[in-house]
Amino acid sequence: MEAIAGTLFGRWYVTLFGLTFLWCAVRHLGWRRTLLYLGGSLVVGLLFENGSVKYGFPYTHYEFNEALRGNELFVGDVPLMVPLSYSFMGYFAFAVGRLLASGPRRTRGRWVLAEWGLGVMLAVWALWILDPVSRLGHEFYLGRLFAYDGPGFWFGLPLGSQLGFALTAAVLVGMLAWLARDEPDVPVAGLRRHPHLTSLITYHAQVLHLAVVAFVIGADTIGGAAVIMWVPAALITAVQWASAAAAAKDERQVLDAVDEGRRQTLHRAGALD
């Protein structure tokens, strides 16, 4: 019971993000597809995490803090909360990738490959902040969690770990793209009514809260990297969405003017008769 409580409550942030994932995914995919994805992501997480600890694939060699064993659930050499987090990391990246591909007024992008590619990019992008800050877990609430064997170019993380997670992201987002492949493209009134708005907010929450932690514990370079990566992308997206909204408004005005012209023509024709 102590290990279960340690996983659920000691890792409260995983529980919160996990519950948010379930709420979003069930509304989006339904229970059946959500459970299929949850099971698949858990299997991928367990295989890849244990494979890296034992054999160095796909994230290169690292190890988890053995002192955690008994305080929380382990599967093999990995704390259960780690592969469980694959579910929401993959889903939020996929949902936000689909939102970016479709824009705030549609639910689907023009190309499935664009939805998948953006989702993979967002998952890896999030990890560029999550992993470096998590490596410093001994300085905040996370606690000492893991350590890599060798030096790394990205705040102590080896290049192989980043390439390995790109593979993981491709698999997780690919699973979701396949499960949601037949969903129709539906018009939406705007971002505030978009079905993936909660995922957009939560994706930012999981990244930005650790960026704030980085500043608090003095890891200013990591926190600054998060801001430098996020601001240009956010501005580009905001400008693109605003331009698309303005273009749609202009198109509606043109169509309304054409309809009005037709009505006036028909009215005059009727008057002449």
PDB file of C-alpha atoms in Angstrom, residues 41-261:
ATOM      1  CA  SER A  41       1.779   3.528 -24.428  1.00  0.00           C
ATOM      2  CA  LEU A  42       2.407   1.676 -21.160  1.00  0.00           C
ATOM      3  CA  VAL A  43       3.921  -1.285 -23.016  1.00  0.00           C
ATOM      4  CA  VAL A  44       6.123   1.038 -25.088  1.00  0.00           C
ATOM      5  CA  GLY A  45       7.218   2.911 -21.977  1.00  0.00           C
ATOM      6  CA  LEU A  46       8.072  -0.237 -20.012  1.00  0.00           C
ATOM      7  CA  LEU A  47      10.003  -1.787 -22.897  1.00  0.00           C
ATOM      8  CA  PHE A  48      11.941   1.339 -23.804  1.00  0.00           C
ATOM      9  CA  GLU A  49      12.735   2.411 -20.239  1.00  0.00           C
ATOM     10  CA  ASN A  50      13.838  -1.042 -19.096  1.00  0.00           C
ATOM     11  CA  GLY A  51      15.663  -1.565 -22.393  1.00  0.00           C
ATOM     12  CA  SER A  52      17.658   1.598 -21.807  1.00  0.00           C
ATOM     13  CA  VAL A  53      18.537   0.728 -18.219  1.00  0.00           C
ATOM     14  CA  LYS A  54      19.676  -2.782 -19.152  1.00  0.00           C
ATOM     15  CA  TYR A  55      20.950  -2.456 -22.726  1.00  0.00           C
ATOM     16  CA  GLY A  56      21.252   1.259 -23.473  1.00  0.00           C
ATOM     17  CA  PHE A  57      18.497   1.283 -26.116  1.00  0.00           C
ATOM     18  CA  PRO A  58      16.844   3.514 -27.167  1.00  0.00           C
ATOM     19  CA  TYR A  59      17.846   6.291 -24.715  1.00  0.00           C
ATOM     20  CA  THR A  60      21.454   5.209 -24.009  1.00  0.00           C
ATOM     21  CA  HIS A  61      22.472   3.905 -20.575  1.00  0.00           C
ATOM     22  CA  TYR A  62      21.071   5.428 -17.412  1.00  0.00           C
ATOM     23  CA  GLU A  63      19.711   4.255 -14.089  1.00  0.00           C
ATOM     24  CA  PHE A  64      16.930   5.164 -11.707  1.00  0.00           C
ATOM     25  CA  ASN A  65      17.417   5.880  -8.043  1.00  0.00           C
ATOM     26  CA  GLU A  66      17.183   2.502  -6.296  1.00  0.00           C
ATOM     27  CA  ALA A  67      16.318   4.234  -3.018  1.00  0.00           C
ATOM     28  CA  LEU A  68      12.852   4.855  -4.494  1.00  0.00           C
ATOM     29  CA  ARG A  69      12.120   1.123  -4.610  1.00  0.00           C
ATOM     30  CA  GLY A  70       9.599   0.291  -1.915  1.00  0.00           C
ATOM     31  CA  ASN A  71       8.418   3.901  -1.708  1.00  0.00           C
ATOM     32  CA  GLU A  72       6.697   3.640  -5.097  1.00  0.00           C
ATOM     33  CA  LEU A  73       5.814   0.931  -7.579  1.00  0.00           C
ATOM     34  CA  PHE A  74       8.564  -0.403  -9.847  1.00  0.00           C
ATOM     35  CA  VAL A  75       8.229  -2.586 -12.943  1.00  0.00           C
ATOM     36  CA  GLY A  76      11.595  -4.160 -13.587  1.00  0.00           C
ATOM     37  CA  ASP A  77      14.156  -1.417 -13.006  1.00  0.00           C
ATOM     38  CA  VAL A  78      11.780   1.478 -13.700  1.00  0.00           C
ATOM     39  CA  PRO A  79       9.372   3.412 -11.456  1.00  0.00           C
ATOM     40  CA  LEU A  80       5.847   2.829 -12.806  1.00  0.00           C
ATOM     41  CA  MET A  81       5.084   6.544 -12.924  1.00  0.00           C
ATOM     42  CA  VAL A  82       7.674   7.008 -15.711  1.00  0.00           C
ATOM     43  CA  PRO A  83       6.035   4.794 -18.375  1.00  0.00           C
ATOM     44  CA  LEU A  84       2.606   5.956 -17.173  1.00  0.00           C
ATOM     45  CA  SER A  85       3.614   9.502 -18.096  1.00  0.00           C
ATOM     46  CA  TYR A  86       4.094   8.375 -21.724  1.00  0.00           C
ATOM     47  CA  SER A  87       0.314   8.308 -22.103  1.00  0.00           C
ATOM     48  CA  PHE A  88      -0.315  11.970 -21.422  1.00  0.00           C
ATOM     49  CA  MET A  89       2.929  13.252 -22.945  1.00  0.00           C
ATOM     50  CA  GLY A  90       2.064  11.549 -26.237  1.00  0.00           C
ATOM     51  CA  TYR A  91      -1.613  12.482 -26.177  1.00  0.00           C
ATOM     52  CA  PHE A  92      -1.189  16.183 -25.398  1.00  0.00           C
ATOM     53  CA  ALA A  93       1.488  16.488 -28.092  1.00  0.00           C
ATOM     54  CA  PHE A  94      -0.779  14.742 -30.610  1.00  0.00           C
ATOM     55  CA  ALA A  95      -3.828  16.848 -29.764  1.00  0.00           C
ATOM     56  CA  VAL A  96      -1.892  20.113 -29.918  1.00  0.00           C
ATOM     57  CA  GLY A  97      -0.220  19.010 -33.152  1.00  0.00           C
ATOM     58  CA  ARG A  98      -3.639  18.383 -34.652  1.00  0.00           C
ATOM     59  CA  LEU A  99      -4.816  21.794 -33.421  1.00  0.00           C
ATOM     60  CA  LEU A 100      -1.812  23.494 -35.002  1.00  0.00           C
ATOM     61  CA  ALA A 101      -2.351  21.611 -38.261  1.00  0.00           C
ATOM     62  CA  SER A 102      -6.063  22.410 -38.419  1.00  0.00           C
ATOM     63  CA  GLY A 103      -6.100  25.903 -36.975  1.00  0.00           C
ATOM     64  CA  PRO A 104      -8.560  27.047 -34.304  1.00  0.00           C
ATOM     65  CA  ARG A 105     -11.634  26.890 -36.591  1.00  0.00           C
ATOM     66  CA  ARG A 106     -11.377  23.268 -37.787  1.00  0.00           C
ATOM     67  CA  THR A 107     -10.803  19.943 -36.045  1.00  0.00           C
ATOM     68  CA  ARG A 108      -8.578  18.294 -38.680  1.00  0.00           C
ATOM     69  CA  GLY A 109      -5.574  19.371 -40.682  1.00  0.00           C
ATOM     70  CA  ARG A 110      -5.359  18.911 -44.439  1.00  0.00           C
ATOM     71  CA  TRP A 111      -2.790  16.120 -44.145  1.00  0.00           C
ATOM     72  CA  VAL A 112      -2.485  13.333 -41.566  1.00  0.00           C
ATOM     73  CA  LEU A 113       1.287  13.479 -41.995  1.00  0.00           C
ATOM     74  CA  ALA A 114       1.280  17.130 -40.890  1.00  0.00           C
ATOM     75  CA  GLU A 115      -0.732  16.267 -37.765  1.00  0.00           C
ATOM     76  CA  TRP A 116       1.635  13.402 -36.965  1.00  0.00           C
ATOM     77  CA  GLY A 117       4.811  15.381 -37.673  1.00  0.00           C
ATOM     78  CA  LEU A 118       3.772  18.336 -35.534  1.00  0.00           C
ATOM     79  CA  GLY A 119       2.787  15.985 -32.712  1.00  0.00           C
ATOM     80  CA  VAL A 120       6.196  14.274 -32.792  1.00  0.00           C
ATOM     81  CA  MET A 121       7.977  17.629 -32.813  1.00  0.00           C
ATOM     82  CA  LEU A 122       5.945  18.897 -29.854  1.00  0.00           C
ATOM     83  CA  ALA A 123       6.595  15.747 -27.816  1.00  0.00           C
ATOM     84  CA  VAL A 124      10.351  16.007 -28.360  1.00  0.00           C
ATOM     85  CA  TRP A 125      10.299  19.745 -27.793  1.00  0.00           C
ATOM     86  CA  ALA A 126       8.618  19.235 -24.404  1.00  0.00           C
ATOM     87  CA  LEU A 127      11.251  16.675 -23.434  1.00  0.00           C
ATOM     88  CA  TRP A 128      14.014  19.194 -24.151  1.00  0.00           C
ATOM     89  CA  ILE A 129      12.809  21.005 -21.021  1.00  0.00           C
ATOM     90  CA  LEU A 130      11.298  18.188 -18.962  1.00  0.00           C
ATOM     91  CA  ASP A 131      14.340  15.912 -18.918  1.00  0.00           C
ATOM     92  CA  PRO A 132      17.048  18.500 -18.109  1.00  0.00           C
ATOM     93  CA  VAL A 133      14.988  19.892 -15.232  1.00  0.00           C
ATOM     94  CA  SER A 134      14.008  16.409 -14.026  1.00  0.00           C
ATOM     95  CA  ARG A 135      17.705  15.510 -13.927  1.00  0.00           C
ATOM     96  CA  LEU A 136      17.988  18.190 -11.211  1.00  0.00           C
ATOM     97  CA  GLY A 137      15.093  16.685  -9.268  1.00  0.00           C
ATOM     98  CA  HIS A 138      17.160  16.506  -6.083  1.00  0.00           C
ATOM     99  CA  GLU A 139      16.830  20.307  -5.891  1.00  0.00           C
ATOM    100  CA  PHE A 140      12.999  20.401  -5.862  1.00  0.00           C
ATOM    101  CA  TYR A 141       9.904  18.258  -5.227  1.00  0.00           C
ATOM    102  CA  LEU A 142      10.738  15.605  -7.849  1.00  0.00           C
ATOM    103  CA  GLY A 143      13.662  14.232  -5.836  1.00  0.00           C
ATOM    104  CA  ARG A 144      16.644  12.366  -7.267  1.00  0.00           C
ATOM    105  CA  LEU A 145      15.117  10.242 -10.011  1.00  0.00           C
ATOM    106  CA  PHE A 146      17.682   9.190 -12.637  1.00  0.00           C
ATOM    107  CA  ALA A 147      21.209   9.714 -13.882  1.00  0.00           C
ATOM    108  CA  TYR A 148      22.849   9.089 -17.267  1.00  0.00           C
ATOM    109  CA  ASP A 149      26.163   7.273 -17.571  1.00  0.00           C
ATOM    110  CA  GLY A 150      27.879   9.656 -19.946  1.00  0.00           C
ATOM    111  CA  PRO A 151      28.081  13.380 -20.645  1.00  0.00           C
ATOM    112  CA  GLY A 152      25.570  14.980 -22.973  1.00  0.00           C
ATOM    113  CA  PHE A 153      25.369  18.016 -25.222  1.00  0.00           C
ATOM    114  CA  TRP A 154      21.937  19.159 -23.994  1.00  0.00           C
ATOM    115  CA  PHE A 155      22.283  20.104 -20.327  1.00  0.00           C
ATOM    116  CA  GLY A 156      23.874  16.749 -19.571  1.00  0.00           C
ATOM    117  CA  LEU A 157      21.556  14.664 -21.744  1.00  0.00           C
ATOM    118  CA  PRO A 158      23.219  12.535 -24.466  1.00  0.00           C
ATOM    119  CA  LEU A 159      22.235  13.013 -28.086  1.00  0.00           C
ATOM    120  CA  GLY A 160      21.174   9.359 -28.156  1.00  0.00           C
ATOM    121  CA  SER A 161      18.541  10.006 -25.500  1.00  0.00           C
ATOM    122  CA  GLN A 162      16.964  12.721 -27.635  1.00  0.00           C
ATOM    123  CA  LEU A 163      17.020  10.569 -30.761  1.00  0.00           C
ATOM    124  CA  GLY A 164      15.578   7.690 -28.762  1.00  0.00           C
ATOM    125  CA  PHE A 165      12.682   9.765 -27.527  1.00  0.00           C
ATOM    126  CA  ALA A 166      12.051  10.995 -31.073  1.00  0.00           C
ATOM    127  CA  LEU A 167      11.515   7.323 -31.936  1.00  0.00           C
ATOM    128  CA  THR A 168       9.218   6.945 -28.931  1.00  0.00           C
ATOM    129  CA  ALA A 169       7.234  10.036 -29.898  1.00  0.00           C
ATOM    130  CA  ALA A 170       6.879   8.768 -33.461  1.00  0.00           C
ATOM    131  CA  VAL A 171       5.403   5.510 -32.118  1.00  0.00           C
ATOM    132  CA  LEU A 172       3.051   7.123 -29.560  1.00  0.00           C
ATOM    133  CA  VAL A 173       1.759   9.840 -31.870  1.00  0.00           C
ATOM    134  CA  GLY A 174       1.517   7.286 -34.664  1.00  0.00           C
ATOM    135  CA  MET A 175      -0.726   5.118 -32.485  1.00  0.00           C
ATOM    136  CA  LEU A 176      -3.030   8.057 -31.852  1.00  0.00           C
ATOM    137  CA  ALA A 177      -3.015   9.151 -35.495  1.00  0.00           C
ATOM    138  CA  TRP A 178      -4.107   5.636 -36.466  1.00  0.00           C
ATOM    139  CA  LEU A 179      -6.803   5.424 -33.768  1.00  0.00           C
ATOM    140  CA  ALA A 180      -8.193   8.826 -34.763  1.00  0.00           C
ATOM    141  CA  ARG A 181      -7.645   8.445 -38.517  1.00  0.00           C
ATOM    142  CA  ASP A 182     -11.350   8.413 -39.484  1.00  0.00           C
ATOM    143  CA  GLU A 183     -12.471  11.416 -37.463  1.00  0.00           C
ATOM    144  CA  PRO A 184     -14.291  13.998 -39.590  1.00  0.00           C
ATOM    145  CA  ASP A 185     -13.168  17.572 -40.096  1.00  0.00           C
ATOM    146  CA  VAL A 186     -15.716  19.700 -38.248  1.00  0.00           C
ATOM    147  CA  PRO A 187     -15.972  23.515 -38.232  1.00  0.00           C
ATOM    148  CA  VAL A 188     -15.461  25.183 -34.847  1.00  0.00           C
ATOM    149  CA  ALA A 189     -16.564  28.631 -33.691  1.00  0.00           C
ATOM    150  CA  GLY A 190     -13.065  29.492 -32.482  1.00  0.00           C
ATOM    151  CA  LEU A 191     -10.243  28.528 -30.147  1.00  0.00           C
ATOM    152  CA  ARG A 192     -12.331  28.914 -26.988  1.00  0.00           C
ATOM    153  CA  ARG A 193     -14.718  26.246 -28.277  1.00  0.00           C
ATOM    154  CA  HIS A 194     -12.098  23.976 -29.804  1.00  0.00           C
ATOM    155  CA  PRO A 195     -12.167  20.384 -28.472  1.00  0.00           C
ATOM    156  CA  HIS A 196      -8.362  20.411 -28.012  1.00  0.00           C
ATOM    157  CA  LEU A 197      -8.165  23.667 -26.029  1.00  0.00           C
ATOM    158  CA  THR A 198      -7.724  21.795 -22.723  1.00  0.00           C
ATOM    159  CA  SER A 199      -4.887  19.782 -24.245  1.00  0.00           C
ATOM    160  CA  LEU A 200      -3.250  22.993 -25.468  1.00  0.00           C
ATOM    161  CA  ILE A 201      -3.394  24.488 -21.976  1.00  0.00           C
ATOM    162  CA  THR A 202      -2.181  21.296 -20.298  1.00  0.00           C
ATOM    163  CA  TYR A 203       0.689  20.818 -22.749  1.00  0.00           C
ATOM    164  CA  HIS A 204       1.916  24.294 -21.850  1.00  0.00           C
ATOM    165  CA  ALA A 205       1.379  23.619 -18.144  1.00  0.00           C
ATOM    166  CA  GLN A 206       3.593  20.513 -18.137  1.00  0.00           C
ATOM    167  CA  VAL A 207       6.410  22.395 -19.869  1.00  0.00           C
ATOM    168  CA  LEU A 208       6.151  25.894 -18.421  1.00  0.00           C
ATOM    169  CA  HIS A 209       5.784  24.821 -14.806  1.00  0.00           C
ATOM    170  CA  LEU A 210       9.157  23.053 -15.042  1.00  0.00           C
ATOM    171  CA  ALA A 211      10.622  26.080 -16.802  1.00  0.00           C
ATOM    172  CA  VAL A 212       9.522  28.134 -13.783  1.00  0.00           C
ATOM    173  CA  VAL A 213      11.052  25.494 -11.486  1.00  0.00           C
ATOM    174  CA  ALA A 214      14.308  25.841 -13.438  1.00  0.00           C
ATOM    175  CA  PHE A 215      14.439  29.569 -12.703  1.00  0.00           C
ATOM    176  CA  VAL A 216      13.552  29.008  -9.036  1.00  0.00           C
ATOM    177  CA  ILE A 217      16.369  26.480  -8.455  1.00  0.00           C
ATOM    178  CA  GLY A 218      18.875  28.617 -10.323  1.00  0.00           C
ATOM    179  CA  ALA A 219      19.016  26.650 -13.587  1.00  0.00           C
ATOM    180  CA  ASP A 220      18.462  29.870 -15.516  1.00  0.00           C
ATOM    181  CA  THR A 221      19.963  28.568 -18.761  1.00  0.00           C
ATOM    182  CA  ILE A 222      17.428  25.746 -18.987  1.00  0.00           C
ATOM    183  CA  GLY A 223      14.543  28.060 -18.096  1.00  0.00           C
ATOM    184  CA  GLY A 224      15.801  30.638 -20.580  1.00  0.00           C
ATOM    185  CA  ALA A 225      16.057  27.975 -23.294  1.00  0.00           C
ATOM    186  CA  ALA A 226      12.386  27.136 -22.740  1.00  0.00           C
ATOM    187  CA  VAL A 227      11.385  30.774 -23.148  1.00  0.00           C
ATOM    188  CA  ILE A 228      13.602  31.283 -26.204  1.00  0.00           C
ATOM    189  CA  MET A 229      12.108  28.214 -27.894  1.00  0.00           C
ATOM    190  CA  TRP A 230       8.513  29.036 -26.981  1.00  0.00           C
ATOM    191  CA  VAL A 231       8.184  32.765 -27.715  1.00  0.00           C
ATOM    192  CA  PRO A 232       9.018  32.716 -31.467  1.00  0.00           C
ATOM    193  CA  ALA A 233       6.818  29.664 -32.065  1.00  0.00           C
ATOM    194  CA  ALA A 234       3.920  31.221 -30.133  1.00  0.00           C
ATOM    195  CA  LEU A 235       4.212  34.514 -32.017  1.00  0.00           C
ATOM    196  CA  ILE A 236       4.383  32.800 -35.406  1.00  0.00           C
ATOM    197  CA  THR A 237       1.314  30.719 -34.546  1.00  0.00           C
ATOM    198  CA  ALA A 238      -0.625  33.739 -33.257  1.00  0.00           C
ATOM    199  CA  VAL A 239       0.125  35.766 -36.396  1.00  0.00           C
ATOM    200  CA  GLN A 240      -0.750  32.862 -38.676  1.00  0.00           C
ATOM    201  CA  TRP A 241      -4.054  32.220 -36.884  1.00  0.00           C
ATOM    202  CA  ALA A 242      -4.921  35.929 -36.878  1.00  0.00           C
ATOM    203  CA  SER A 243      -4.156  36.170 -40.612  1.00  0.00           C
ATOM    204  CA  ALA A 244      -6.275  33.099 -41.321  1.00  0.00           C
ATOM    205  CA  ALA A 245      -9.173  34.558 -39.296  1.00  0.00           C
ATOM    206  CA  ALA A 246      -8.928  37.871 -41.146  1.00  0.00           C
ATOM    207  CA  ALA A 247      -8.845  36.070 -44.514  1.00  0.00           C
ATOM    208  CA  ALA A 248     -11.913  34.028 -43.544  1.00  0.00           C
ATOM    209  CA  LYS A 249     -13.730  37.217 -42.505  1.00  0.00           C
ATOM    210  CA  ASP A 250     -12.854  38.913 -45.810  1.00  0.00           C
ATOM    211  CA  GLU A 251     -14.080  35.857 -47.704  1.00  0.00           C
ATOM    212  CA  ARG A 252     -17.390  35.925 -45.825  1.00  0.00           C
ATOM    213  CA  GLN A 253     -17.799  39.619 -46.594  1.00  0.00           C
ATOM    214  CA  VAL A 254     -17.158  39.000 -50.300  1.00  0.00           C
ATOM    215  CA  LEU A 255     -19.663  36.142 -50.355  1.00  0.00           C
ATOM    216  CA  ASP A 256     -22.231  38.267 -48.492  1.00  0.00           C
ATOM    217  CA  ALA A 257     -21.702  41.086 -51.013  1.00  0.00           C
ATOM    218  CA  VAL A 258     -22.163  38.650 -53.910  1.00  0.00           C
ATOM    219  CA  ASP A 259     -25.361  37.271 -52.351  1.00  0.00           C
ATOM    220  CA  GLU A 260     -26.662  40.778 -51.775  1.00  0.00           C
ATOM    221  CA  GLY A 261     -25.902  41.696 -55.379  1.00  0.00           C
TER     222      GLY A 261
END
